[in-house]
XYZ file of C-alpha atoms in Angstrom:
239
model
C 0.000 0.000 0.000
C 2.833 2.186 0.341
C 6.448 2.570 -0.709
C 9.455 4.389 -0.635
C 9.458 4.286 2.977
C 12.229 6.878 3.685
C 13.330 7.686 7.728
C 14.137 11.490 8.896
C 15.852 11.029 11.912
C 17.743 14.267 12.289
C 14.992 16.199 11.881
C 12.652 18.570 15.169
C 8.803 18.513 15.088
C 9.154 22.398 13.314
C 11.355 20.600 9.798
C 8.680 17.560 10.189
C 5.808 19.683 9.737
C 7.149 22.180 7.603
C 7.862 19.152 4.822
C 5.529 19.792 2.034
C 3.714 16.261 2.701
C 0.254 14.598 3.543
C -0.310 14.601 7.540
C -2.740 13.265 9.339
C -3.732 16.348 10.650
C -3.789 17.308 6.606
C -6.378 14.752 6.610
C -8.563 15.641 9.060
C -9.114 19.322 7.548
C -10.207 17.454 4.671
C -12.611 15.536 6.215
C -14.319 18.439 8.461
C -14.816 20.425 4.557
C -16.105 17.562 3.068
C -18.283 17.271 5.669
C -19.380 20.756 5.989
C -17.555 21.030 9.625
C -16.740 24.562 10.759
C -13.095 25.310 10.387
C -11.487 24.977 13.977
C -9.332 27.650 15.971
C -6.731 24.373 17.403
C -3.866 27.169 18.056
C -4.309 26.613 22.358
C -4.888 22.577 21.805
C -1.611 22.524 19.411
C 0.087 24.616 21.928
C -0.635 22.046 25.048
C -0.543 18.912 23.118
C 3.315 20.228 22.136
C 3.961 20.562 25.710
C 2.563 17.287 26.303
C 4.402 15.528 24.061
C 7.266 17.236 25.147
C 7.023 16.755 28.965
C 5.947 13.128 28.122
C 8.453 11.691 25.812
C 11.727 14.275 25.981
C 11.641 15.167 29.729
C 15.390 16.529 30.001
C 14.461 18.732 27.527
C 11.064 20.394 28.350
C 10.564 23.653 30.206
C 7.651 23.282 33.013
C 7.591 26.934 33.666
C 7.316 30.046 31.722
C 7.700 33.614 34.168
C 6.983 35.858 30.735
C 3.472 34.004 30.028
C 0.964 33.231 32.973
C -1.176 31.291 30.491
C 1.776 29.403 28.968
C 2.799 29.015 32.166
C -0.472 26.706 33.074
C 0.001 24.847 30.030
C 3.288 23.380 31.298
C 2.543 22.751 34.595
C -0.881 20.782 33.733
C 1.152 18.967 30.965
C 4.529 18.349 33.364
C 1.748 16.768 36.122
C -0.129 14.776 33.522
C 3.483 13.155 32.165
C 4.018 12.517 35.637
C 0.893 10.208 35.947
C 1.797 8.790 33.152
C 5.501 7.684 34.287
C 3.929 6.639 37.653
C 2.290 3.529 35.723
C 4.226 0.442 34.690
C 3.485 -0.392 31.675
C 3.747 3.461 29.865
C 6.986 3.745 31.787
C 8.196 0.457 30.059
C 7.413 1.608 26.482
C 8.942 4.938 27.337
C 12.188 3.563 28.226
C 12.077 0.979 25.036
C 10.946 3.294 22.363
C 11.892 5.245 19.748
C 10.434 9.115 20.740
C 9.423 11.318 17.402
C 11.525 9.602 14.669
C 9.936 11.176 10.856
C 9.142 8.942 7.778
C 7.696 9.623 4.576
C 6.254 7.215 1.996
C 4.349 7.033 -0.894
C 0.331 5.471 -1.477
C 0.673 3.244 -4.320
C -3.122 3.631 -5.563
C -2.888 7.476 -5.009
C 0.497 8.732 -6.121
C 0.173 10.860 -2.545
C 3.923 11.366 -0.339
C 2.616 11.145 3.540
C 4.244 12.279 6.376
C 4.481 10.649 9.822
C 5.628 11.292 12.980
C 4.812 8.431 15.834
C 5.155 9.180 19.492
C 7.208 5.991 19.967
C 8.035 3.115 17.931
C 9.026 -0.125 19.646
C 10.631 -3.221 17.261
C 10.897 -6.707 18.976
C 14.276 -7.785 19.437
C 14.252 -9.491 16.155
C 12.783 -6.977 14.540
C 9.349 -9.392 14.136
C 6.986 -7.080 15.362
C 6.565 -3.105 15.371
C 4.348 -1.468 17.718
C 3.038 1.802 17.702
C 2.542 3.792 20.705
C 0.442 7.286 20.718
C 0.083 9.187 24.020
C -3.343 10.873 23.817
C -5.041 13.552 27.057
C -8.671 13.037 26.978
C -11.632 14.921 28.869
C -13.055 11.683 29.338
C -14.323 10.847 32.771
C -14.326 6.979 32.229
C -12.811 4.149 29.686
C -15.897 3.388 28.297
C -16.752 7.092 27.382
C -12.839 7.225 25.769
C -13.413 4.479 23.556
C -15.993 6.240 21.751
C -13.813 9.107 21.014
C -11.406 6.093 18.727
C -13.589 6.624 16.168
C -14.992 10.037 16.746
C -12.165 11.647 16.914
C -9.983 9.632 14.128
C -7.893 7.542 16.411
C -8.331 4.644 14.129
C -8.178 6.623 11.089
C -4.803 7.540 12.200
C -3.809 4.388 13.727
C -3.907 2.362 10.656
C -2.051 4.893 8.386
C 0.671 4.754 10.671
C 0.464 1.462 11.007
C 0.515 0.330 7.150
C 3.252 3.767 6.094
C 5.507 1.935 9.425
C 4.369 -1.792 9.154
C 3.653 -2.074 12.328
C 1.508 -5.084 13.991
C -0.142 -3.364 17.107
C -0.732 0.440 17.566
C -1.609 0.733 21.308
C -3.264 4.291 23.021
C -2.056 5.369 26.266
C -4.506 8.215 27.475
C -4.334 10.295 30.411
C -7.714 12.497 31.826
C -7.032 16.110 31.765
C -8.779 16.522 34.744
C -9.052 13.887 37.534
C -12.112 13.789 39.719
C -11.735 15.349 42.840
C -9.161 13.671 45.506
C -7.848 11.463 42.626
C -4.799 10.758 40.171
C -5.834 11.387 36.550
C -6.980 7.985 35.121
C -4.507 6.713 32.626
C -6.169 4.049 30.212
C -4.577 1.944 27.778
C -6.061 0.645 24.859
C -4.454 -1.522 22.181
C -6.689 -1.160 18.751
C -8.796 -4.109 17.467
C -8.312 -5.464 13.738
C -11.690 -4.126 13.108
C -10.684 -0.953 14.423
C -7.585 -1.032 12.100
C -10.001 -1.812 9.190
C -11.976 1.263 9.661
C -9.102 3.457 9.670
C -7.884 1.571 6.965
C -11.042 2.609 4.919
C -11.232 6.125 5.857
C -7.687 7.071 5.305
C -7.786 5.696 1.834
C -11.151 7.198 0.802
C -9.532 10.677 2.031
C -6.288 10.279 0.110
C -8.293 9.839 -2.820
C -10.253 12.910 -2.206
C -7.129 14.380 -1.761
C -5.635 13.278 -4.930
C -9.047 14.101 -6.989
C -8.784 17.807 -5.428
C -5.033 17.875 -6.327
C -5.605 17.093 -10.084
C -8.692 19.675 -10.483
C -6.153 22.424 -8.775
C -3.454 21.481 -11.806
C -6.531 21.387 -14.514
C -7.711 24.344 -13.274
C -4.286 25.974 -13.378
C -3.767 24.216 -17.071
C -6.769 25.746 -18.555
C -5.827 29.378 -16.722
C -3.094 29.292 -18.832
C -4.166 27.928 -21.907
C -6.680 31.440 -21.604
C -3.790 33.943 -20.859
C -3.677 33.538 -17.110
C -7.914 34.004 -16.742
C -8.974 33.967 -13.424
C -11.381 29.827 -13.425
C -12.887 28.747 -10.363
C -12.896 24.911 -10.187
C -16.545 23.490 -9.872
């Protein structure tokens, strides 16, 4: 399904998204317009979610504090004391230390033509290199594990799960999610779930539908484009 699998692995989270390829997150603004979803304002979510990654899987490295910005400031601390909960549980502390943290790779969809881009939290190999696994840290508003398992496929999670999983071939993409808030006197739950092969199929189905959306947009830009200048550079509007 996809070739040319290349690794980056020099390369910060600013070079990975600034490569001119197919994200996920590329994927899910497609979906929301050809669904008729309002664009979203993300800029505060992006912010935290880079200082939980941060806090969570390159802890020498991340900044908890910030004197010259009082929201900022918040940000880190709630995402230092949610990587902390995390840590604090055996098994996400195992995959922490055995992982590979942020490592780039692009390929190429065979039926599409499309270069993606992908970026996994971690990516564990066996020691014979038999079986990949996928992990992806997630923070949820979720007050229970039953109420987070809804948001796998409302939210993507499966969508993205399996094109990471086929770009990477990986064999098991697990979530590890951690509650924003905790209820009052407690720990924030952490919950993790390892993705079903019906799960996987889903995603499967939706990322390939949107690539070729993407691809069928792609070639009506260039006809568009063609036929602009075929009519001395005429302003066309593609139906």
């Amino acid at each position: 399904m996809f070739t040319n699998l290349t690794h980056h692995p020099a390369i910060t989270q600013e070079q990975h998204r600034a490569l001119p390829f197919v994200s996920n997150t590329d994927l899910s603004r497609l979906a929301d317009e050809l669904l008729g979803r309002p664009q979203r304002d993300c800029a505060a979510a992006f912010a935290f979610g880079t200082h939980f990654h941060g806090a969570t899987l390159e802890p020498r490295l991340f900044t908890p504090t910030n004197d010259q910005d009082p929201v900022d400031h918040r940000q880190r601390q709630q995402a230092a004391r949610l990587a902390a909960a995390i840590r604090r549980r055996r098994y996400p502390r195992h995959v922490l230390y055995l992982g590979q943290a942020e490592q780039s790779y692009t390929a190429t969809h065979e039926a599409t033509g499309i270069t993606v881009k992908v970026r996994p939290d971690l990516l564990i190999d066996s020691p014979k290199r038999r079986r990949r696994t996928l992990i992806d840290f997630k923070t949820t508003s979720c007050k229970d594990l039953p109420q987070f398992l809804t948001t796998v496929e409302q939210y993507g999670y499966d969508r993205q799960a399996a094109l990471y999983a086929d770009v990477l071939g990986a064999h098991r993409v697990v979530l590890i999610a951690v509650q924003k808030k905790a209820s009052k006197g407690q720990e924030p739950q952490v919950w993790v779930v390892e993705l079903s092969m019906t799960q996987m199929e889903t995603g499967r189905k939706k990322y390939s539908k949107l690539l070729r959306c993407y691809a069928e947009q792609q070639m009506e830009q260039q006809l568009v484009k063609v036929l602009a200048k075929g009519f001395g550079g005429a302003k066309l509007v593609a139906a």
